[in-house]
mmCIF file of C-alpha atoms in Angstrom:
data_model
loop_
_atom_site.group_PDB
_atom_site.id
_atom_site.type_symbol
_atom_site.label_atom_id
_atom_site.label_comp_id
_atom_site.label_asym_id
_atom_site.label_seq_id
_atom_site.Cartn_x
_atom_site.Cartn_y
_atom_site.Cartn_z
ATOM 1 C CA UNK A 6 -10.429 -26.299 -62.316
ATOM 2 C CA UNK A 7 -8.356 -23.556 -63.588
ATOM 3 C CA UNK A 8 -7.625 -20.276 -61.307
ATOM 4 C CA UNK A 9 -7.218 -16.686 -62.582
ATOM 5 C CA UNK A 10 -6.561 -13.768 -61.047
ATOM 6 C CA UNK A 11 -6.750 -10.011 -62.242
ATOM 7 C CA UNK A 12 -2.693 -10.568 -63.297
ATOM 8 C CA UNK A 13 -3.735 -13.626 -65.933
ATOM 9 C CA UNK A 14 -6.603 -11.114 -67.312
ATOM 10 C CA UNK A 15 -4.457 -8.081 -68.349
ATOM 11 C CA UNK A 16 -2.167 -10.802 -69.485
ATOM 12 C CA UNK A 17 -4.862 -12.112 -71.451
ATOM 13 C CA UNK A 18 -5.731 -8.605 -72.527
ATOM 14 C CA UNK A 19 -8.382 -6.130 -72.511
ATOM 15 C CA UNK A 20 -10.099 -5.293 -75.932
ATOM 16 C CA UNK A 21 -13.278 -3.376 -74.837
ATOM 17 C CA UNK A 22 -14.670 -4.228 -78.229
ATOM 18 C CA UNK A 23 -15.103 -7.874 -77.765
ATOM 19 C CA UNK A 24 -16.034 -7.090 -74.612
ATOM 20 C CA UNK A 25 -18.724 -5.295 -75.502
ATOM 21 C CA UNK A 26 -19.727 -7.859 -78.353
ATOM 22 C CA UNK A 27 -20.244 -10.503 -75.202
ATOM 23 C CA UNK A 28 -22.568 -8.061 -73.381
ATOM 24 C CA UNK A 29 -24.458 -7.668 -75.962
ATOM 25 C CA UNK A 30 -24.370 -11.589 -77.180
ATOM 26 C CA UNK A 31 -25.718 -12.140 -73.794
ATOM 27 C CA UNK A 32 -28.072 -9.039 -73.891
ATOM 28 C CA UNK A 33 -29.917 -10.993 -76.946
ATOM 29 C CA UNK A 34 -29.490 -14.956 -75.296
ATOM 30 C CA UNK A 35 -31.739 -13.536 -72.556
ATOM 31 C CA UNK A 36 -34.021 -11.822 -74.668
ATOM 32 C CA UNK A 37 -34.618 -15.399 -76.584
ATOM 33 C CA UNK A 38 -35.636 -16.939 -73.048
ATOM 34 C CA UNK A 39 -32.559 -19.384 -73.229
ATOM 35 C CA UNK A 40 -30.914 -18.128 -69.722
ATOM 36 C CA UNK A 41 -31.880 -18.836 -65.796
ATOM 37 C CA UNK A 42 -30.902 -15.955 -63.187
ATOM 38 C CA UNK A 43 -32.567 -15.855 -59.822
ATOM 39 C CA UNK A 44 -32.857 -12.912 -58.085
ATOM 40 C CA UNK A 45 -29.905 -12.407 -56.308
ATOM 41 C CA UNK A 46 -30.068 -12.181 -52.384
ATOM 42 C CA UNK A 47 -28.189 -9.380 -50.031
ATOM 43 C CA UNK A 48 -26.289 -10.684 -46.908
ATOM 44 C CA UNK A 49 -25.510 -8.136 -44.605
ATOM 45 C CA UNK A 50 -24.189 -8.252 -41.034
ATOM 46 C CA UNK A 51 -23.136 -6.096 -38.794
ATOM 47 C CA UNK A 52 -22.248 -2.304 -40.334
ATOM 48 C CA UNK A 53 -25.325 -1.835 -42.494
ATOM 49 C CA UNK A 54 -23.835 -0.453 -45.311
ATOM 50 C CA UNK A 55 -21.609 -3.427 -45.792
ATOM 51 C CA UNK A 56 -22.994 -6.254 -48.285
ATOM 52 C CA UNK A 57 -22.074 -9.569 -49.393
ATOM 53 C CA UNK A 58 -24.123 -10.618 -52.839
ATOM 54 C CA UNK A 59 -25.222 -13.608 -54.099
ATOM 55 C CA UNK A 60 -24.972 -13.430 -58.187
ATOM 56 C CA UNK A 61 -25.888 -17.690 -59.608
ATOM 57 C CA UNK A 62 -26.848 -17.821 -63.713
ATOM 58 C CA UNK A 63 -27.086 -19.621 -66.744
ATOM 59 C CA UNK A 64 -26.468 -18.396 -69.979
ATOM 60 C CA UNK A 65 -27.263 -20.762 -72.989
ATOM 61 C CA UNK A 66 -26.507 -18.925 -76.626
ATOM 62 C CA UNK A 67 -23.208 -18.495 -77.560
ATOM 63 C CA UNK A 68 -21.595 -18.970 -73.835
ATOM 64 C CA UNK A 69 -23.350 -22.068 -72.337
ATOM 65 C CA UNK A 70 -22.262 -21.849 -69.152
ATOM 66 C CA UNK A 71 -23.075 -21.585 -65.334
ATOM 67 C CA UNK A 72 -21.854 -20.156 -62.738
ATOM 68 C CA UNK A 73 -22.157 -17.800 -59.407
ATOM 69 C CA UNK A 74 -20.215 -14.512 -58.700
ATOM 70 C CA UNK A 75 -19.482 -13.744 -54.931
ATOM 71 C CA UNK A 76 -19.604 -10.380 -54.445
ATOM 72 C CA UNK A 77 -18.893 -8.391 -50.886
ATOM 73 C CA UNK A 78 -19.353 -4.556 -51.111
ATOM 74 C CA UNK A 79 -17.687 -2.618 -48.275
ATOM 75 C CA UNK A 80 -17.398 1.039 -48.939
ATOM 76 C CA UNK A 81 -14.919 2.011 -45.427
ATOM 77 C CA UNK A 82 -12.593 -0.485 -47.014
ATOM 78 C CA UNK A 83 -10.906 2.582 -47.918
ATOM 79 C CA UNK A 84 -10.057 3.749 -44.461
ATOM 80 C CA UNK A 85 -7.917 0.446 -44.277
ATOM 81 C CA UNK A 86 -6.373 1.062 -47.660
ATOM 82 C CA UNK A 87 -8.415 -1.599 -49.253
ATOM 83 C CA UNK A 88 -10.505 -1.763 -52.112
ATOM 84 C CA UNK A 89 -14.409 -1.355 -51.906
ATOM 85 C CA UNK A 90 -15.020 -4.703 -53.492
ATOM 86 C CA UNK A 91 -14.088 -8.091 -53.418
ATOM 87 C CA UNK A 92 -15.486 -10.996 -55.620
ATOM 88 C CA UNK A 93 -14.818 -14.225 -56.752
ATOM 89 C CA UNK A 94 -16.297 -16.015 -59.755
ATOM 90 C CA UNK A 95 -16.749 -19.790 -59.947
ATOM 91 C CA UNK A 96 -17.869 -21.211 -63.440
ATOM 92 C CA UNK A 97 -18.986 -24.544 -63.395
ATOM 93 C CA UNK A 98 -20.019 -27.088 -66.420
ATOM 94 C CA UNK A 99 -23.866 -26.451 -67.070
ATOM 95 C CA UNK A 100 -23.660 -30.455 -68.407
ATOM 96 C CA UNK A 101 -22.094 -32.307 -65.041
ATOM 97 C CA UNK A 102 -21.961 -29.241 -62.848
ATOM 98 C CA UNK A 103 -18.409 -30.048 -62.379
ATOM 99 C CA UNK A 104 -16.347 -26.425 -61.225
ATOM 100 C CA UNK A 105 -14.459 -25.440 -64.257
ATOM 101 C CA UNK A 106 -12.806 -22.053 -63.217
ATOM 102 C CA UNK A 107 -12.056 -19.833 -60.387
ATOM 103 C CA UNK A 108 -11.483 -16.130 -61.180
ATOM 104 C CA UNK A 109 -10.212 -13.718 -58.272
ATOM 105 C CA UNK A 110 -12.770 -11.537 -60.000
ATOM 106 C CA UNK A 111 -12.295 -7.746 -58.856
ATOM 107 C CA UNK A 112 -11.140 -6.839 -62.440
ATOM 108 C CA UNK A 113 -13.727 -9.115 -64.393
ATOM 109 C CA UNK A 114 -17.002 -7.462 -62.212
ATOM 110 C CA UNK A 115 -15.090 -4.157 -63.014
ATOM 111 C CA UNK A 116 -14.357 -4.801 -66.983
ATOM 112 C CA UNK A 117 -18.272 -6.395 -66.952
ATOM 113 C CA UNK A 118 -19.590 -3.079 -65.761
ATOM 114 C CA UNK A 119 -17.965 -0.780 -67.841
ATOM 115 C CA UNK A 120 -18.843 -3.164 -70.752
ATOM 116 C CA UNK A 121 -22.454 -2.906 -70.296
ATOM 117 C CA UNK A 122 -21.832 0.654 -70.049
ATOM 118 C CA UNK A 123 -19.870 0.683 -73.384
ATOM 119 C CA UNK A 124 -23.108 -1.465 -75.192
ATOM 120 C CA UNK A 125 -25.287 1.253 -73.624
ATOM 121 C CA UNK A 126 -23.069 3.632 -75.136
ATOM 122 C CA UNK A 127 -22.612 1.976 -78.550
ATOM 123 C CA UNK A 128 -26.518 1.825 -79.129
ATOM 124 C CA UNK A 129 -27.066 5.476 -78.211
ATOM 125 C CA UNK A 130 -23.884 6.605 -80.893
ATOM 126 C CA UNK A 131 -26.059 4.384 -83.596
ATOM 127 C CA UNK A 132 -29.395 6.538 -82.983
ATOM 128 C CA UNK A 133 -27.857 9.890 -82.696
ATOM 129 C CA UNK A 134 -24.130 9.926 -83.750
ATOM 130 C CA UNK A 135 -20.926 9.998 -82.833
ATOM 131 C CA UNK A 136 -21.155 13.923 -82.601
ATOM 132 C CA UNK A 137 -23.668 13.392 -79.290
ATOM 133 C CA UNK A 138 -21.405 11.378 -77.679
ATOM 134 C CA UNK A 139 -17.949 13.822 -77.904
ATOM 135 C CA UNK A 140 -17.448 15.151 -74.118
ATOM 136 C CA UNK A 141 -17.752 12.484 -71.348
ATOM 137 C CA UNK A 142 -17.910 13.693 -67.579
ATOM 138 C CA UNK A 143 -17.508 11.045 -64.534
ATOM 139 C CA UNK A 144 -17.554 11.234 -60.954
ATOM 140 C CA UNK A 145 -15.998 8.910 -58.687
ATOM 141 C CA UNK A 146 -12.378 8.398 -59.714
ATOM 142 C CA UNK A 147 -11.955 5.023 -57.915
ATOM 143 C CA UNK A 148 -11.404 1.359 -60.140
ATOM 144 C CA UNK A 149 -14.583 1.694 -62.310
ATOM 145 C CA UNK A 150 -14.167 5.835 -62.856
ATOM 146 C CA UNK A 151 -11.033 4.807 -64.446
ATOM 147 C CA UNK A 152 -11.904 1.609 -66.340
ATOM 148 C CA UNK A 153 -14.991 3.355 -67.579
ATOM 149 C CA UNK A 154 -12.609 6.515 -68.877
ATOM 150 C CA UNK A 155 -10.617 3.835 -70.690
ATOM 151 C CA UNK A 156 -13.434 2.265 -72.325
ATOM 152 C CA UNK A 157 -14.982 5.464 -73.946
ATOM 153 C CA UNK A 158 -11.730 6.083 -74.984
ATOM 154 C CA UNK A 159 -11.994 3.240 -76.985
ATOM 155 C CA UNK A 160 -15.991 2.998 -77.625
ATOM 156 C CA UNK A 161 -15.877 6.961 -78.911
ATOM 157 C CA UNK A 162 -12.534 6.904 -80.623
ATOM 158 C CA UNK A 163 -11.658 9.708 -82.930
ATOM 159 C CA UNK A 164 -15.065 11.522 -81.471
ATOM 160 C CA UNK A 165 -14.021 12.121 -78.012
ATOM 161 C CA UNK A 166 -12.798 15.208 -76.962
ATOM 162 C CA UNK A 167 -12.517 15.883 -73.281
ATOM 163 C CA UNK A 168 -13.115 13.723 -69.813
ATOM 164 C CA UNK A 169 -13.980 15.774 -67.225
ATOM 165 C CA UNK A 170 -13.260 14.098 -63.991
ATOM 166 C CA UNK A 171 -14.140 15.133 -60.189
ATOM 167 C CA UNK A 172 -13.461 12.666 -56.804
ATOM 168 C CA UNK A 173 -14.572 14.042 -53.555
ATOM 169 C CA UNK A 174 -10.976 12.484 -52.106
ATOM 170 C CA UNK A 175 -8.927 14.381 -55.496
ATOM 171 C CA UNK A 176 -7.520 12.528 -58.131
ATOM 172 C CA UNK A 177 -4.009 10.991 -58.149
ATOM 173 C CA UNK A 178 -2.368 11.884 -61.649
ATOM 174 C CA UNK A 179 -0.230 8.696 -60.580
ATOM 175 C CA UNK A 180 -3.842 6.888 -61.205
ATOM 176 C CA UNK A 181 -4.520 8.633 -64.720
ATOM 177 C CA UNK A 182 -3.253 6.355 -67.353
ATOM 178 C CA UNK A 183 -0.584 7.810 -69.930
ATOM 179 C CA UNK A 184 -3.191 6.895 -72.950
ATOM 180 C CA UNK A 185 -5.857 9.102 -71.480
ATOM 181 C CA UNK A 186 -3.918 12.318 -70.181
ATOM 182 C CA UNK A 187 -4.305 14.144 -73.473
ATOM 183 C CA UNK A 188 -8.010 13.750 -72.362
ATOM 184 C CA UNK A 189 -8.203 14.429 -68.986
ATOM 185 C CA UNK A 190 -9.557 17.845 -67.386
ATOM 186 C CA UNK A 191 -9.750 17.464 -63.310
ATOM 187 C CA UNK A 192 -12.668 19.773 -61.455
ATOM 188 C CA UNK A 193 -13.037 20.114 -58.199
ATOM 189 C CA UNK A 194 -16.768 19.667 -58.111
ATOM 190 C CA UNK A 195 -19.557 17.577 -59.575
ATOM 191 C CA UNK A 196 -21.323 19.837 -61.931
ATOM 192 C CA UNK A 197 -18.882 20.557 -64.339
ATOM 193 C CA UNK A 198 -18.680 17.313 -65.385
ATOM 194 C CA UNK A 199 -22.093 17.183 -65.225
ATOM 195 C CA UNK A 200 -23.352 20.717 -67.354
ATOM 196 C CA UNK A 201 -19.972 20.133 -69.504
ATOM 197 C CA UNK A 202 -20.722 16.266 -70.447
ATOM 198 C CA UNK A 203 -22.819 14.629 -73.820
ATOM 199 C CA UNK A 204 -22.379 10.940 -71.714
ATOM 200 C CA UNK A 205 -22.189 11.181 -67.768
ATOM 201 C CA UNK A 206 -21.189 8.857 -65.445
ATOM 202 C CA UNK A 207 -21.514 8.264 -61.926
ATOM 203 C CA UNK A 208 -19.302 5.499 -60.367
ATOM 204 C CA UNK A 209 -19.121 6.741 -56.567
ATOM 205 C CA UNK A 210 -19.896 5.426 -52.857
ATOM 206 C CA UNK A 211 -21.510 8.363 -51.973
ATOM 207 C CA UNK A 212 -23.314 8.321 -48.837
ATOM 208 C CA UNK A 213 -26.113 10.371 -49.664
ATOM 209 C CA UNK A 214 -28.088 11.732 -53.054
ATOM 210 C CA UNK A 215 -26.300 14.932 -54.592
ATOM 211 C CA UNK A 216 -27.125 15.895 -58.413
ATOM 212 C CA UNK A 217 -30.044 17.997 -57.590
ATOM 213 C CA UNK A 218 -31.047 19.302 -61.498
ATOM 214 C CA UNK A 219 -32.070 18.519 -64.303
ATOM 215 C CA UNK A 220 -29.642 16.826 -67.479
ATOM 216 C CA UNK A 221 -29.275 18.954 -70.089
ATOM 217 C CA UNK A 222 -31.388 17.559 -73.028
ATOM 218 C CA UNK A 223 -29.832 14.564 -75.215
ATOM 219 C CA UNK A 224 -27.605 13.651 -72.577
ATOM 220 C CA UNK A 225 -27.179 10.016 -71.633
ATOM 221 C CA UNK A 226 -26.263 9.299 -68.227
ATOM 222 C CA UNK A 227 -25.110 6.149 -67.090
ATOM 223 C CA UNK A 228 -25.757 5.643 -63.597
ATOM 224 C CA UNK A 229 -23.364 3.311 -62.177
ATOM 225 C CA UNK A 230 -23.217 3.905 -58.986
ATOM 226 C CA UNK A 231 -27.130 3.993 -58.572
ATOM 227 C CA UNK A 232 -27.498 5.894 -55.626
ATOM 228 C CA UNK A 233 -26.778 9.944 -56.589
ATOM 229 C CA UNK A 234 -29.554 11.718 -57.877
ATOM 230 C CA UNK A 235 -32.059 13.311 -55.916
ATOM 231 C CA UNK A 236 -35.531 11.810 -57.627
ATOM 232 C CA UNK A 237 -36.915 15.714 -58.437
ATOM 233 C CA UNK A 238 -33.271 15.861 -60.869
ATOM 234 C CA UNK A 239 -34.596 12.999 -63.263
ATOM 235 C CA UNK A 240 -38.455 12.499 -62.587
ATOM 236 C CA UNK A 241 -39.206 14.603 -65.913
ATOM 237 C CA UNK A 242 -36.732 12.197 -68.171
ATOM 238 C CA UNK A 243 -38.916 10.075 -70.510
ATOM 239 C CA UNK A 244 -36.274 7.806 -71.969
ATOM 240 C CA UNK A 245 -35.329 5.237 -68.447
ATOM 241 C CA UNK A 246 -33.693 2.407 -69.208
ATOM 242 C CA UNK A 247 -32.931 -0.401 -66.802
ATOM 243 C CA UNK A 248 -31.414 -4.071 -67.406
ATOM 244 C CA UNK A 249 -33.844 -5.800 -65.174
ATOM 245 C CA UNK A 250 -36.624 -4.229 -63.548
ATOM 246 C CA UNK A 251 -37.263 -6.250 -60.437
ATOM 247 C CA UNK A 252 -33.344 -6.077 -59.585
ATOM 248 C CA UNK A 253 -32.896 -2.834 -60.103
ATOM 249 C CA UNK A 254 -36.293 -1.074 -58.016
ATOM 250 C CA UNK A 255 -35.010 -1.887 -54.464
ATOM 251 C CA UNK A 256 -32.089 -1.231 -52.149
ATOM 252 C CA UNK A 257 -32.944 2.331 -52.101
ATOM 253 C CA UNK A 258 -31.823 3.170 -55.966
ATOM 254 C CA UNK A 259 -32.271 6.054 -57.716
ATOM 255 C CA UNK A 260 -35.327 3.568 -59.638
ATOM 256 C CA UNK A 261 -36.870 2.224 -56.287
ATOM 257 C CA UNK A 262 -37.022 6.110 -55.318
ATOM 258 C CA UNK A 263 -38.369 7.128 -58.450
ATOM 259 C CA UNK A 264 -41.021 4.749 -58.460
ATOM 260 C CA UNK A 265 -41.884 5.465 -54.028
ATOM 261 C CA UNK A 266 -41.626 8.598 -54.644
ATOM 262 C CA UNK A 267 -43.062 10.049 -58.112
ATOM 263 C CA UNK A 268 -44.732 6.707 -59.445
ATOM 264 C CA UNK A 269 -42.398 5.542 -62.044
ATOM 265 C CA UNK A 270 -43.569 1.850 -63.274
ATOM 266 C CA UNK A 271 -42.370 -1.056 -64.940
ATOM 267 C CA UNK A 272 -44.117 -0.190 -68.031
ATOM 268 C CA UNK A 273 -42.582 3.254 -68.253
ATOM 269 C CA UNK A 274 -39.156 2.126 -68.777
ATOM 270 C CA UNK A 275 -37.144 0.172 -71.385
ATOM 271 C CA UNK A 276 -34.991 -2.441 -70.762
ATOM 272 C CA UNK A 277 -31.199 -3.058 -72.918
ATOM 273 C CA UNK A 278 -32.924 -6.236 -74.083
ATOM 274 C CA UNK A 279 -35.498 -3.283 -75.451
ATOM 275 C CA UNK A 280 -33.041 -1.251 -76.597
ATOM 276 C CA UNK A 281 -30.349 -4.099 -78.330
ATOM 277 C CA UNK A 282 -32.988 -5.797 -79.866
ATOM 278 C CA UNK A 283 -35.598 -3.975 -81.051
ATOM 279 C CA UNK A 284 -33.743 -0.206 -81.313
ATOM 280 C CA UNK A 285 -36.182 1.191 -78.968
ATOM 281 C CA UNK A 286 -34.264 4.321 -78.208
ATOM 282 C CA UNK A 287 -35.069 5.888 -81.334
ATOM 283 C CA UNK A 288 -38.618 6.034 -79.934
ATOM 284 C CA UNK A 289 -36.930 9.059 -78.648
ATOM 285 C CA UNK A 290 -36.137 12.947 -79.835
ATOM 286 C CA UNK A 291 -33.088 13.816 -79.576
ATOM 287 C CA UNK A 292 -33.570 16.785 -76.939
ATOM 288 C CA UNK A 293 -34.692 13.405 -74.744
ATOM 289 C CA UNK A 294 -32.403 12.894 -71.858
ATOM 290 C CA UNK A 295 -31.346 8.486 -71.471
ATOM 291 C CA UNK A 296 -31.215 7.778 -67.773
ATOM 292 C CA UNK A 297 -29.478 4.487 -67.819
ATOM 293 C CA UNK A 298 -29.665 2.718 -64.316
ATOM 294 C CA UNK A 299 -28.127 -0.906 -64.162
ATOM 295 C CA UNK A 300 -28.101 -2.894 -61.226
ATOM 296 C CA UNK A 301 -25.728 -5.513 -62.585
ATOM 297 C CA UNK A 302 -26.879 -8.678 -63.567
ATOM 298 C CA UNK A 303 -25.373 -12.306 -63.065
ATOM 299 C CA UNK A 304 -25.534 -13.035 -67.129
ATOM 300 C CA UNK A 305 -23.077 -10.853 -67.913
ATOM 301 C CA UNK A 306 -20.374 -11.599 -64.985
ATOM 302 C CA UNK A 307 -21.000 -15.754 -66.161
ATOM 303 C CA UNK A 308 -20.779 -14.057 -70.238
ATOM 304 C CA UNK A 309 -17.340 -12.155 -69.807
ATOM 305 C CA UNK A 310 -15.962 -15.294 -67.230
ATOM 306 C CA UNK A 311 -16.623 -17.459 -69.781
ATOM 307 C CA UNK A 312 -15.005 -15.339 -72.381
ATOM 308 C CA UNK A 313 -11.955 -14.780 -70.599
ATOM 309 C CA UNK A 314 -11.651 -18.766 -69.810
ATOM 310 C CA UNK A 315 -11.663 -19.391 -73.274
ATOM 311 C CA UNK A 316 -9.042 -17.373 -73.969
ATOM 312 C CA UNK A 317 -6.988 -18.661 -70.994
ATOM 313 C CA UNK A 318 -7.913 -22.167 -72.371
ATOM 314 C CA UNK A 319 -6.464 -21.643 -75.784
ATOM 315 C CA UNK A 320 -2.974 -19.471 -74.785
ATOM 316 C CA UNK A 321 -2.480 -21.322 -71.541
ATOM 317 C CA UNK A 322 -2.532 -18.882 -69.150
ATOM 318 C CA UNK A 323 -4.208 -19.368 -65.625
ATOM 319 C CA UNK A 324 -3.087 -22.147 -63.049
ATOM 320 C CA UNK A 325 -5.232 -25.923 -63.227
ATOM 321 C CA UNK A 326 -5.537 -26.366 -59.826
ATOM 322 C CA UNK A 327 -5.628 -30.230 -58.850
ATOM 323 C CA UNK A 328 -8.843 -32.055 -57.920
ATOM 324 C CA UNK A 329 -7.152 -34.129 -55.052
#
């Protein structure tokens, strides 16, 4: 079984293309039925805000292989000067079910994340341009704020023009990579990234629901973080994309509240698989706001694992760790 830790990945290399190209590789392998993914469980103990997730799949396709990511979520990690999450992947051979890799996985979850974002991203540039996706705002400047700055970086290229960036606890400039300074404009609040944004981002811990009006039309949001819009700011946006319903409408999200609260159904909102596949958001004007709201599914964490093993397998990098 070979270990890898966030070190062997950036050794390895990010390239948020390829990255991107799994997502969506997997997006269309579950479309075509050839995947298994249960629906993962939530331990929690203790502190109620603390979880620990249970994230098992298949993925046939292109990948082929099987795994579970290990996910614990603690968001006062940071009053200890530790990181909100902590996850380990284990990928094991879908023939014998013999363990085939470990990843210390707080970079991979992170890197999976804002490569579903980046898909989500990619398919909305195809229906309405790259000129609708110039100004990206984000809020929550912790490990995904940043990785999902880098990626639209990359994703918008040439087209991007400003990041506007808030963090209730300020941002470090230490923390702003030298690649994306030319870029970055820090506010001290959350609506002018917001009003000021064509793609907005969420990636926070916040405690309680906060963006209380309406997007501007056209403008995709990518919810993230899941939990920071008051259900009145987005019940009137037609286009609502999910990647899997019955994850995504419980543990009081921003879906599960629009559906309690102002009757949003399964039926009234796409899925990726919709929009990858069969191009679904150009149902869609382009004064229509996209309220993307992913819950994170197990497909992709097992996709980009197995990606990254690959690579590790063919330039040697990762340590086999003995079976006796």
């Amino acid at each position: 079984m070979r270990y890898v830790n966030d070190a062997h990945i950036r050794e390895l290399g990010i390239d948020w293309h390829e990255l991107i190209t799994v997502i969506e590789q997997v997006v269309r392998t579950i479309d075509a039925g050839d995947y298994a993914q249960p629906l993962k469980p939530y331990l929690r103990f203790g502190d109620p805000a603390n979880r620990i997730i249970a994230m098992p799949a298949y993925v046939g396709g292109g990948v082929v292989m099987s795994g579970i990511k290990w996910i614990a979520s603690f968001p006062g990690n940071h009053r200890h000067g530790l990181p909100r999450a902590h996850c380990v992947v284990i990928l094991n051979d879908p023939v014998t079910g013999k363990p085939a890799a470990c990843f210390e996985g707080g970079l991979l979850s992170g890197l999976r994340t804002a490569a579903v974002s980046g898909l989500m991203i990619r398919q909305y540039m195809a229906v309405r341009g790259a000129a609708a996706a110039r100004k990206v705002g984000i809020v929550g400047w912790g490990p995904i704020g940043r990785l999902h700055a880098a990626m639209a970086k990359d994703v918008l290229g040439p087209a991007l023009e400003r990041i506007t960036v808030f963090d209730l606890n300020g941002v470090d400039p230490d923390t702003i990579d030298s690649a994306l300074r030319p870029f970055i404009e820090v506010n001290d609040g959350w609506r002018a990234p917001f009003r000021e944004s064509d793609v907005f981002m969420t990636t926070t811990v916040a405690k309680e629901r906060y963006i209380d009006e309406a997007p501007a039309d056209g403008k995709l949001l990518l919810n993230i973080s899941l939990r920071d819009y008051l259900p009145e700011s987005v019940r009137a946006v037609r286009a609502v994309v999910v990647d899997d319903w019955h994850e995504v409408c419980r543990e009081n999200t921003d879906i599960e509240r629009l559906h309690l609260d102002h009757g949003l159904k399964q039926s009234d909102a796409l899925t990726i698989a919709d929009v990858v596949c069969r191009g679904k958001l150009a149902d869609y004007g382009p004064e229509d706001a996209v309220f993307f709201s992913p819950m994170g599914l197990a497909a992709f964490d097992i996709g980009i694992a197995a990606y990254f093993l690959r690579k590790a397998g063919v330039r040697g990098i990762g340590i086999d760790l003995p079976s006796e």
